[in-house]
Coordinates of C-alpha atoms and ligand atoms in Angstrom, one line a residue:
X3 CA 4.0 6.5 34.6
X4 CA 3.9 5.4 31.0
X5 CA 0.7 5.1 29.0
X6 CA -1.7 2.0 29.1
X7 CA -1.2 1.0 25.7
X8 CA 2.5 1.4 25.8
X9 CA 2.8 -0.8 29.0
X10 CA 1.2 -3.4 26.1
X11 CA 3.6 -2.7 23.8
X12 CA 6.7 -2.2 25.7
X13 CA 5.7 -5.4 27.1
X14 CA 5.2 -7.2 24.2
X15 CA 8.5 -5.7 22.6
X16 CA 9.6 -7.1 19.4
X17 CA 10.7 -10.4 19.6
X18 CA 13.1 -9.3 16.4
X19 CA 14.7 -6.7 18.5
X20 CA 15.3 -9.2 21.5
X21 CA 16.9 -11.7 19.4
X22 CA 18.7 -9.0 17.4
X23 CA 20.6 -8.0 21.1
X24 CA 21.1 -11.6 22.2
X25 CA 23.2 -12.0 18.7
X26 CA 25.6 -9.5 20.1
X27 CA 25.4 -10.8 23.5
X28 CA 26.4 -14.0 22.2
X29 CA 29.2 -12.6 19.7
X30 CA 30.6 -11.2 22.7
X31 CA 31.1 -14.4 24.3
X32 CA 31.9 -16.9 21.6
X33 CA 33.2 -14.2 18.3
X34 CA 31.4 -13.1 15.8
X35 CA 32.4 -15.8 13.7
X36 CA 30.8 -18.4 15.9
X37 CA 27.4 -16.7 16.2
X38 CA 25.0 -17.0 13.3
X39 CA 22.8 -14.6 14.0
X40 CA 19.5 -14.6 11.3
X41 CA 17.3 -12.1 13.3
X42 CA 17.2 -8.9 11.5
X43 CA 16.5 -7.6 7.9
X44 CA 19.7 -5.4 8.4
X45 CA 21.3 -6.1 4.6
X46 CA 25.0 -6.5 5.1
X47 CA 25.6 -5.9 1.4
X48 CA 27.5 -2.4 1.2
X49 CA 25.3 0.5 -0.4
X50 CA 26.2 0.8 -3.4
X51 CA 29.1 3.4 -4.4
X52 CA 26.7 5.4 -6.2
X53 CA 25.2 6.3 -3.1
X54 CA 28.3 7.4 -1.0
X55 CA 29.1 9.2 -4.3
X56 CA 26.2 10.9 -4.8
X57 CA 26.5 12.5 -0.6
X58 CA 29.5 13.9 -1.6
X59 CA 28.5 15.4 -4.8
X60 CA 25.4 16.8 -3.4
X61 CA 27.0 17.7 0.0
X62 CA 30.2 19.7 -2.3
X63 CA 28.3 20.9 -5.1
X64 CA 24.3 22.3 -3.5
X65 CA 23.3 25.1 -1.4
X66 CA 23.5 24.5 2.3
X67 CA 20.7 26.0 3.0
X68 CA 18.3 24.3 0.3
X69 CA 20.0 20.4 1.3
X70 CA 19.9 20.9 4.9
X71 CA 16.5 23.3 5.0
X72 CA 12.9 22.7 5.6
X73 CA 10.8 21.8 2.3
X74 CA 7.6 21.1 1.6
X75 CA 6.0 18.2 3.8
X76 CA 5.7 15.6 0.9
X77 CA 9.3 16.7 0.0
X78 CA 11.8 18.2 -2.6
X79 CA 9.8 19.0 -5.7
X80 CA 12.7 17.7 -8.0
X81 CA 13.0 14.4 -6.5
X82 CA 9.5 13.8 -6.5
X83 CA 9.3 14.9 -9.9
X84 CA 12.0 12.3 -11.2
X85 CA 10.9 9.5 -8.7
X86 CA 7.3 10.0 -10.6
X87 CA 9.7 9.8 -14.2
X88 CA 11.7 6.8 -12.8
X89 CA 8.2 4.6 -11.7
X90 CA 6.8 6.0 -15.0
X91 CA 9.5 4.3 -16.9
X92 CA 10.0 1.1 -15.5
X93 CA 6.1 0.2 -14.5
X94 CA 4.2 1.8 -17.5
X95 CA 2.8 4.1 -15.3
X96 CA 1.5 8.0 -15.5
X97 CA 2.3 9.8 -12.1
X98 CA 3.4 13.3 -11.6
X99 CA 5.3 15.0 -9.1
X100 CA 1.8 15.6 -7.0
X101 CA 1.6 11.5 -6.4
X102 CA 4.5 11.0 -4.6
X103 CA 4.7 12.0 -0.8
X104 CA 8.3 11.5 0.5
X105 CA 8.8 9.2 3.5
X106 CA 10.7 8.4 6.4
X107 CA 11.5 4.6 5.3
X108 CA 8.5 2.2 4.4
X109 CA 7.3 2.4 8.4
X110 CA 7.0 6.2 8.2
X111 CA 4.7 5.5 5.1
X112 CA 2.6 2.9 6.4
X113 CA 1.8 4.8 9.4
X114 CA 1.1 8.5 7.0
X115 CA -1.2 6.9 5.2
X116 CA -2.8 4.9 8.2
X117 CA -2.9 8.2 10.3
X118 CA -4.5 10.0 6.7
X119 CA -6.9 7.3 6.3
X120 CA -8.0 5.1 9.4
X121 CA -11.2 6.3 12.3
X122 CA -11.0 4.5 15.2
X123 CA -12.6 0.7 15.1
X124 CA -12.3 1.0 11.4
X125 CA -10.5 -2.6 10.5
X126 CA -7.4 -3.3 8.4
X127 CA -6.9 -6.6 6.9
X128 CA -3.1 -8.3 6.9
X129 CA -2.2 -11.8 5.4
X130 CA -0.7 -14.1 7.7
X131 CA 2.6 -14.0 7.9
X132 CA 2.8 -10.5 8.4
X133 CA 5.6 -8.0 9.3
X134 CA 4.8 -8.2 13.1
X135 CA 5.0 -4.6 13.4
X136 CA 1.3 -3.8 11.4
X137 CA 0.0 -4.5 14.6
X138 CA 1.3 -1.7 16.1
X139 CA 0.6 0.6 12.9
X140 CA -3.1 0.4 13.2
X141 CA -2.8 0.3 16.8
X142 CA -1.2 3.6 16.6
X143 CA -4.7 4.5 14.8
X144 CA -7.3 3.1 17.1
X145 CA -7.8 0.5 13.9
X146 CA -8.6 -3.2 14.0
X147 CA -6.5 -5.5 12.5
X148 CA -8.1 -8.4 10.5
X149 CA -6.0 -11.4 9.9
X150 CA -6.2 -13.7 6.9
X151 CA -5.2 -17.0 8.2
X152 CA -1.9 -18.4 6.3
X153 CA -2.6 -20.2 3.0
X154 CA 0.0 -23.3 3.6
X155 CA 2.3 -24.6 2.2
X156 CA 2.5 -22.0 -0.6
X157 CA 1.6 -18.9 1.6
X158 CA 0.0 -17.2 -1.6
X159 CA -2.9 -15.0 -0.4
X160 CA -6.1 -16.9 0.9
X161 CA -8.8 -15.1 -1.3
X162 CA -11.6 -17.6 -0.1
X163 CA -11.4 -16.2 3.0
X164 CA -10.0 -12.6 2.3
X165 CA -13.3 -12.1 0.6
X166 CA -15.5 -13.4 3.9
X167 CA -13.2 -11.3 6.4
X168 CA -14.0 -7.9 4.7
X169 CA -16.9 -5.8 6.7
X170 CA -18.4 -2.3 6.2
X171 CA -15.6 -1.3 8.5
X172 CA -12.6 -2.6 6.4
X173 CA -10.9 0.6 5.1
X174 CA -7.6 -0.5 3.9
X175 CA -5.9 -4.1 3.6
X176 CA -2.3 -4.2 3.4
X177 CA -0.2 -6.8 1.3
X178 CA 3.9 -7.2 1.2
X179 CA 4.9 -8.4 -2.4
X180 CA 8.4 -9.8 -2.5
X181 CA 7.0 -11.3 1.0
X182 CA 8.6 -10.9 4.5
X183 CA 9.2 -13.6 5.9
X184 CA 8.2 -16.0 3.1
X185 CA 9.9 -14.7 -0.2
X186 CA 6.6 -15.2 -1.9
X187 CA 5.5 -13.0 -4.6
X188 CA 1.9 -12.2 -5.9
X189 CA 1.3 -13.3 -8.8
X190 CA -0.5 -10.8 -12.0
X191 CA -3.6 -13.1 -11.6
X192 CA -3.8 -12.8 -7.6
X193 CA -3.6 -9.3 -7.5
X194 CA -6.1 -9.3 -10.6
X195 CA -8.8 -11.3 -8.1
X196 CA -7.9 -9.5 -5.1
X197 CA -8.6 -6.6 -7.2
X198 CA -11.7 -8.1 -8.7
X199 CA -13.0 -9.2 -4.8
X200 CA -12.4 -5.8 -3.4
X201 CA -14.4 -4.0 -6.3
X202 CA -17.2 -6.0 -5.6
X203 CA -17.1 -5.7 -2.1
X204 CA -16.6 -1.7 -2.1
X205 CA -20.1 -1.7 -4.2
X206 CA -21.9 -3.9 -2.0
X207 CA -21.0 -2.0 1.2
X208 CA -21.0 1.5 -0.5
X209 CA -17.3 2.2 0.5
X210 CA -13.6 3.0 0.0
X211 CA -11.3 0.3 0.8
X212 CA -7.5 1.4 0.0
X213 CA -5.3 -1.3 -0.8
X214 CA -1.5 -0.6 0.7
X215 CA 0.9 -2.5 -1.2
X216 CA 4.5 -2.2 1.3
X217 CA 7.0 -2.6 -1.2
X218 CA 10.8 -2.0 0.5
X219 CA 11.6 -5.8 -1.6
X220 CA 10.6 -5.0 -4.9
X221 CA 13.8 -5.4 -6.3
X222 CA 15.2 -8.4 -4.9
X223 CA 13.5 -10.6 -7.0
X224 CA 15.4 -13.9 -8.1
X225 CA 15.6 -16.1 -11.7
X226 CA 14.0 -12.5 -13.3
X227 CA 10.6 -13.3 -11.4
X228 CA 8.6 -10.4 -12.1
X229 CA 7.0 -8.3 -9.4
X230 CA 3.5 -6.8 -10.9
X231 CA 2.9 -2.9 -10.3
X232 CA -0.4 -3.0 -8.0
X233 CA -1.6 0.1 -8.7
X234 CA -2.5 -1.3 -12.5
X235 CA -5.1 -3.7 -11.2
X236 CA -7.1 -1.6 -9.0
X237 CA -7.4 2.1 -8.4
X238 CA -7.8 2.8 -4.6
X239 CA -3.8 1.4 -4.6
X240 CA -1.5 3.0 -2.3
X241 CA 2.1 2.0 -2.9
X242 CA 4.7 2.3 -0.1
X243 CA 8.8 2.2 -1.3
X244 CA 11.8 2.0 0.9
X245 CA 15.2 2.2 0.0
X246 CA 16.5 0.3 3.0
X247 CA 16.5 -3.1 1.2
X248 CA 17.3 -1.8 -1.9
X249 CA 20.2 0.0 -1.6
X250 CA 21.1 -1.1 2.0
X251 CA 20.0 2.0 3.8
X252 CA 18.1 1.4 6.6
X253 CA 19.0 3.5 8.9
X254 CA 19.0 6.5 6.7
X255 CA 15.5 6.3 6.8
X256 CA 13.9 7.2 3.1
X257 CA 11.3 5.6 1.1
X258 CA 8.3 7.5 -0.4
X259 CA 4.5 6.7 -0.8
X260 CA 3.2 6.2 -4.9
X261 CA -0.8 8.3 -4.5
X262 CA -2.5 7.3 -7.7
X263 CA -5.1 10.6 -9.0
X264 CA -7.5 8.0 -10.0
X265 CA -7.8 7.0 -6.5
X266 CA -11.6 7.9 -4.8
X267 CA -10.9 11.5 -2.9
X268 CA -7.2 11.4 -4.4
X269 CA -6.5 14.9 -3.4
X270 CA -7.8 14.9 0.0
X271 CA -6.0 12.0 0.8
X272 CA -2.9 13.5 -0.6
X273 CA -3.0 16.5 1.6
X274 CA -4.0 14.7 4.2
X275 CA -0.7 12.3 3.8
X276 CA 1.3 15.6 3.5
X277 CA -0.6 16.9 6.8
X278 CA 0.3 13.6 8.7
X279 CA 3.5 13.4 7.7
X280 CA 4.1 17.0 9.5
X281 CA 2.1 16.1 12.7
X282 CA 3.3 12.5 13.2
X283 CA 6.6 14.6 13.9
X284 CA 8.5 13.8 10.5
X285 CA 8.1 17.5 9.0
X286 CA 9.3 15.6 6.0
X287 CA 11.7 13.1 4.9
X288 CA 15.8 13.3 5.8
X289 CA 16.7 16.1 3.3
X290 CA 20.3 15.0 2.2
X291 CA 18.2 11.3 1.7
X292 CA 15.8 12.8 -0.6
X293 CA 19.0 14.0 -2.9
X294 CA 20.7 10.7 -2.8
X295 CA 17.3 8.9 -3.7
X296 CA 16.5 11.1 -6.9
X297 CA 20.3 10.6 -7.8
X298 CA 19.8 6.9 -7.5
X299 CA 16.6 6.0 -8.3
X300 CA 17.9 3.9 -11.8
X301 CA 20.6 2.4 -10.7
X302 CA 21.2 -1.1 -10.9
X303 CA 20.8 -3.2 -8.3
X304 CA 21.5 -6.2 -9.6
X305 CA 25.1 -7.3 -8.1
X306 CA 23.2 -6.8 -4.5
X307 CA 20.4 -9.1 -5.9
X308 CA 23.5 -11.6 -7.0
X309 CA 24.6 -11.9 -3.7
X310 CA 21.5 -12.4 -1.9
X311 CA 21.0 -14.7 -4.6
X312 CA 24.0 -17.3 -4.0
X313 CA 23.2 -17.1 0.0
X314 CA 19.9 -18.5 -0.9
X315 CA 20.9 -21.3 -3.0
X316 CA 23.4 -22.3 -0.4
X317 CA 20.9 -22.1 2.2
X318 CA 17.8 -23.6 0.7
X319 CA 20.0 -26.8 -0.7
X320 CA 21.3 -26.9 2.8
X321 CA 18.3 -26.8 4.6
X322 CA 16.6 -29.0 3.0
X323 CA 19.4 -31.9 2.7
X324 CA 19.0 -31.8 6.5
X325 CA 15.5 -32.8 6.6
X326 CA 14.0 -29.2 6.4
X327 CA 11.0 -28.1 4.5
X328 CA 10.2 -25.2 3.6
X329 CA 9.4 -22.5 0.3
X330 CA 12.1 -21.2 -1.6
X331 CA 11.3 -17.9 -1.5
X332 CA 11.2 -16.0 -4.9
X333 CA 12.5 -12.5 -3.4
X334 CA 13.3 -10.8 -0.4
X335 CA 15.5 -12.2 1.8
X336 CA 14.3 -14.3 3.9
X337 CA 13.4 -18.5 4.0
X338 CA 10.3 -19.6 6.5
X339 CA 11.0 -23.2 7.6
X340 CA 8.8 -25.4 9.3
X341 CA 9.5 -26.1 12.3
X342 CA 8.5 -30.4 13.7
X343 CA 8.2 -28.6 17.4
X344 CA 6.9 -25.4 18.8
X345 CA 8.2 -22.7 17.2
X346 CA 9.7 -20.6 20.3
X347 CA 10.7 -24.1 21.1
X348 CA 12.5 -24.7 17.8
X349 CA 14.6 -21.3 18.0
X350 CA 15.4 -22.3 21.6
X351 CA 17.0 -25.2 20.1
X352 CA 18.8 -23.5 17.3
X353 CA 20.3 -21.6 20.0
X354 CA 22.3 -24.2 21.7
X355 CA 24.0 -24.2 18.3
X356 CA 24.9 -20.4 18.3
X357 CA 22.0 -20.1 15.4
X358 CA 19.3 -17.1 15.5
X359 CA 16.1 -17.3 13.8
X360 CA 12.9 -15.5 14.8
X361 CA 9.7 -17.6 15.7
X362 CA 6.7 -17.2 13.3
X363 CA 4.4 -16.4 15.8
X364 CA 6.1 -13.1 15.8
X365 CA 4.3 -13.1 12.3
X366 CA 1.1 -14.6 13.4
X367 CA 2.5 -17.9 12.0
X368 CA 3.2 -20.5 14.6
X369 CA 5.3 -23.3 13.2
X370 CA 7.5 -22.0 11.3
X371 CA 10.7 -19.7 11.5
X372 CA 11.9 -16.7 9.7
X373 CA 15.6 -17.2 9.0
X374 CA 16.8 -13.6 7.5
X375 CA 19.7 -14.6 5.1
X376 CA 21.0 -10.8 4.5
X377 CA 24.6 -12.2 6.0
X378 CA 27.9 -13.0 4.7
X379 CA 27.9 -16.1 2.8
X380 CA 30.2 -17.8 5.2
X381 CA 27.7 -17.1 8.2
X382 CA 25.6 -19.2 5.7
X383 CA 28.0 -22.2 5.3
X384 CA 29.4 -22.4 8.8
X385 CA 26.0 -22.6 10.2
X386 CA 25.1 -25.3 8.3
X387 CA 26.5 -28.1 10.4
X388 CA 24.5 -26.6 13.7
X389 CA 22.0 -27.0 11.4
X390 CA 22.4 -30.5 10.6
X391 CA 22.8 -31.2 14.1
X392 CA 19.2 -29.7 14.7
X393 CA 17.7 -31.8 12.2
X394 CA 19.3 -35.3 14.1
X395 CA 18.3 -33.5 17.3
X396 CA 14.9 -33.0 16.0
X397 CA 15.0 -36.5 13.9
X398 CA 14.4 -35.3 11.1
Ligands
LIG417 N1 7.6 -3.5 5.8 C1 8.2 -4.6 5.7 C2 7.4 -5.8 5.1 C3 9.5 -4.8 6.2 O1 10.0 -6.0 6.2 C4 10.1 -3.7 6.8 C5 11.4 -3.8 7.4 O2 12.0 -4.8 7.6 C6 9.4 -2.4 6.8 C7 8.2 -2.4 6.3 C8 10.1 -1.2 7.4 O3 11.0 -0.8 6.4 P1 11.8 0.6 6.6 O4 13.1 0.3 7.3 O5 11.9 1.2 5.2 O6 10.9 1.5 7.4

């Protein structure tokens, strides 16, 4: 009864998810305190009490009709317009209300600008490790996607070979700086080559290639690591922002895409993001979101950043006391560990000590794990003797 390529996909459902359910499965058995579940981005750090302030406020003090109404697609004019002011002021940037396209979360953006974009059996390129779910995004389009192989141990971007994998066909190539699942960040002189390598290769083939740059991490960015603004190094830049990591709002489902006017065709790919965003089935963006986002877009995020902060240290230092290798990651929340076995193997293991991780295959990484440290910091701790007890297990 269901469609050909959802059997795939339904088939293939995310691994993330699965483990995500087991967690709860298992906290049902043992307690919550006894499970260490690492499987899902989902920040346990409060929002901020900005943000439940600012519902209120808007909720008592604006007209119904206007918060709760229909809008434009790309959004509220307002919040665009002090979105534009906010990414002005903190990147050095000069974007106006008619550059920002609100979204439903970073995924909702991904897949406006793919649907704006992509023909069928045009390609996509994606580093490895990747957020799993591009491959459904330009499946969703009819689109290829290209994989750059994994640059280890550093898991920078592989230019060498980012340069040989782009065709005629490439039409966008999509990068994720503060990195899930490594906690890498680009560098100002990677993105100045990628930049440099995509110029060139948009002149020998005659084409546009758009360069995505999913951004729901930029802020969680540790020891004041900075996180370059991609749209300075090259002008076919997209950027896509979610406030689910941020401000821990996943499931309210806002973000918004950043569409440079220096970009080739910028206004036809503007309407054609607003166009998608109405056919894909959004309309537009959450309303009552859209409020809370312009009310918040300066605040500081920097006691969430703390936290995330501390459960890192404690994590990295004991990981790798028990044998384990792996990059401390420089933002986001998440570590990738190697893993001495298979890595569907490896989080069988971790299992048998009530400890969830997601295998990096799900990222087109094998060997390695993704542990998501967005938990309380005691999860941390009391996990760390299963932990130890992997390593002997493992002998590591
Ligand atoms: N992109 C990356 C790299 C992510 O890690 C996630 C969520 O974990 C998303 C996009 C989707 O974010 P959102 O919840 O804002 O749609």
């Amino acid at each position: 009864m269901i469609s050909k390529k959802m059997t795939a996909l339904v088939n293939n459902s995310s691994v993330i998810r699965a483990m995500f359910e087991e967690g709860k499965r298992l906290a049902g058995i043992y307690g919550p305190e006894n499970v260490f579940d690492f499987s899902l981005g989902n920040p346990n750090v409060p929002a901020p009490a900005a943000v439940n302030d600012a519902i209120r406020h808007i909720v008592d003090e604006e007209e119904s009709t206007t918060i709760h109404g229909y809008m434009s697609n790309a959004g509220f004019e307002d919040v665009r317009h002090r979105i534009a002011a906010s990414v002005n002021r903190r990147f050095g940037t000069n974007f106006s209300t008619d550059n920002i396209v609100m979204t439903v979360g970073a995924a909702g953006g991904i897949n406006v600008l793919f649907k704006a974009i992509i023909n069928p059996g045009d390609e996509i390129i994606a580093f490895a490790p990747y957020f799993g779910e591009y491959r459904a995004y330009a499946d969703n389009v009819d689109a290829k996607l290209v994989v750059v192989p994994p640059h280890i141990p550093d898991f920078q971007p592989d230019l060498d070979n980012f340069e040989k994998l782009i065709t005629p066909k490439t039409r966008a190539v999509i990068i994720n700086t503060p990195n899930n699942p490594t906690g890498v960040i680009y560098s100002e002189a990677t993105l100045g080559a990628m930049a440099q390598i995509l110029e060139r290769k948009q002149q020998e083939y005659g084409s546009e290639i758009i360069l995505f740059s999913d951004e729901p991490y930029r802020e969680l960015a540790y020891d004041n690591a900075v996180v370059p603004y991609v749209t300075k190094y090259y002008k076919n830049t997209v950027v896509g922002y979610s406030y689910s990591k941020s401000l821990s709002l996943p499931g309210e489902r806002i973000g918004y895409l950043v569409l440079p006017g220096e970009m080739d065709d910028a206004e036809n790919i503007i309407s054609a993001c607003n166009v998608a965003t109405r056919i894909l089935g959004f309309v537009n963006a959450p309303s009552l979101m859209q409020k809370v986002a312009a009310e918040c877009v300066d605040i500081d995020v920097s006691e969430n950043v703390a936290i995330y902060n501390r459960n890192r240290e404690a994590l990295f230092s004991g990981l790798t006391e028990a044998g384990f290798e792996c990059v401390k990651p420089e933002g986001a929340f998440y570590m990738f560990v190697k893993t001495p076995v298979d890595d569907t193997e490896f989080a069988a293991m971790a299992k048998k000590y009530n400890i969830l991780v997601v295998p990096g295959s799900t990222f087109a990484c094998p060997g390695y794990v993704r542990i998501a440290y967005c938990v309380a910091y005691d999860t941390i701790v009391n996990s760390l003797p299963g932990f130890r007890e992997l390593a002997k297990e493992l002998g590591l």
